[in-house]
Amino acid sequence: MSAVDKAFHGLRHMIATGRLSAGGRIPPEGELCEELGVSRGSLREAVRMLAALGVVEPRHGSGTYVSQLRPEDIIGSLSLTLELLPLSGLLEVYEIRRVLESHVAAQAAARSTPETVRELFALIEAMDATDDPTEASDLDHRFHAEIATAAGNPALASLLSVFRARSRKYQVFTLPEGEQMRRKSDEDHRVLATAIADRDPRAAAGAAEAHVAQTERWLRAFMPPMEEDSPA
């Protein structure tokens, strides 16, 4: 194990066991270096790694603090690695996404409010009105994010946002068959939004699962290239 790994896992253990609590300041560098048996350079690199994961927060002039360790923030850091997946790897994740999107849709239907319903249908109308694939993709993301938020579990919403962010890199609506696929997607959105408006969790779950499964089939069939600058 390298010195950086030793420092990383040492700090990680202190946080996991509660010795360093959420929101608390970590001990001075010298104290940590002596306890962990590493150099200041190795310790600083370990701190940078933990900061990238949202576990600690360096504050200029104040020191380094353990973050609030909110599940949604920690889960959000998965984007650092999930965005490295090629399409073949992403497709393996779709089974997880189908289950989770189905669950949050059911929860959103059970907790449906007039405000949520209005927002969902407003987003659908905006999708219908645009000819810009990038804008349509952004609206699609907001539609699903609204449902996940309405479900009431920030950790689940964060995880699904990570999944969708990678999926959006593969733009199917710009393919020659894109217009037909987009119309089908818009129909799926209306079915899902209607089930949520009707406060029908079972119908909402089924609609969400079918919608995600359809997207997965398109990705498998067309294997579109990743678009660097345009979300999908």
Steps between C-alpha positions, in 0.01 A plus 500: 500500500639839400535785749214684331277192529600464864403861571178470297381186675611629839290814465216299353505269803493794740191638327325164462541419869379842610827614647481787253137603490297670228570873496800467731850634436765237436814511720806704395726355231788432735284302738346293222834436330647369823201277574471361150873477437495696174652817360316827465500459122333159524245631748415799280447275199269278705304807609467609136364156412244514780404854401432382143265241648317764703616351830711791625496874430823703510422855612756766423648641818291276722616143444334191364162378620304182458200573279146459623514151343155533349419183305398697190838679494703183545297316237538794263876446501442170318490711185881515519518130416167424335571753227800287401275211397475426129153443360531123542565552871226758535248255357575263788393778736163533329356207694562699819358814345179322391439384857574839657308711247202271550522540877530878500213531252278298732605714796441820302149380408422421862619846606380692196421869545332742256830687473688188395236407244500851351878498471507158333245594237668838444826318429321263260351795313844661479644176360225490238571860400875477442686371196838525673623153609723650767217701649270199480761294685528762773121512540488121510757502781300761692183294456655192657677705767167654600352154547799386706476811718129446551574148621656656811834317523796730419747209493298317234456821304877555507577147385254519212641837400844339472360221283314743276801730463701220340207383287457852362844480342354258245262696279247282317264777390759634254509168313303463173234312696510760775174680428296183523677399821444843647126482431488164675694644794259794526205259502665308783541822695131578471402152616732530799389853591134398472553207737665735750217752461251218562694402815534145365833360626469168317432664163778753559749225585409304189522806278841598635641151464370471143643840411849422629490155337414663167795737526725204580377315190575803284850530640567130445362511147673815376808524726532876436842662546557717804452871440754703695325835504133410467302322773284210388 
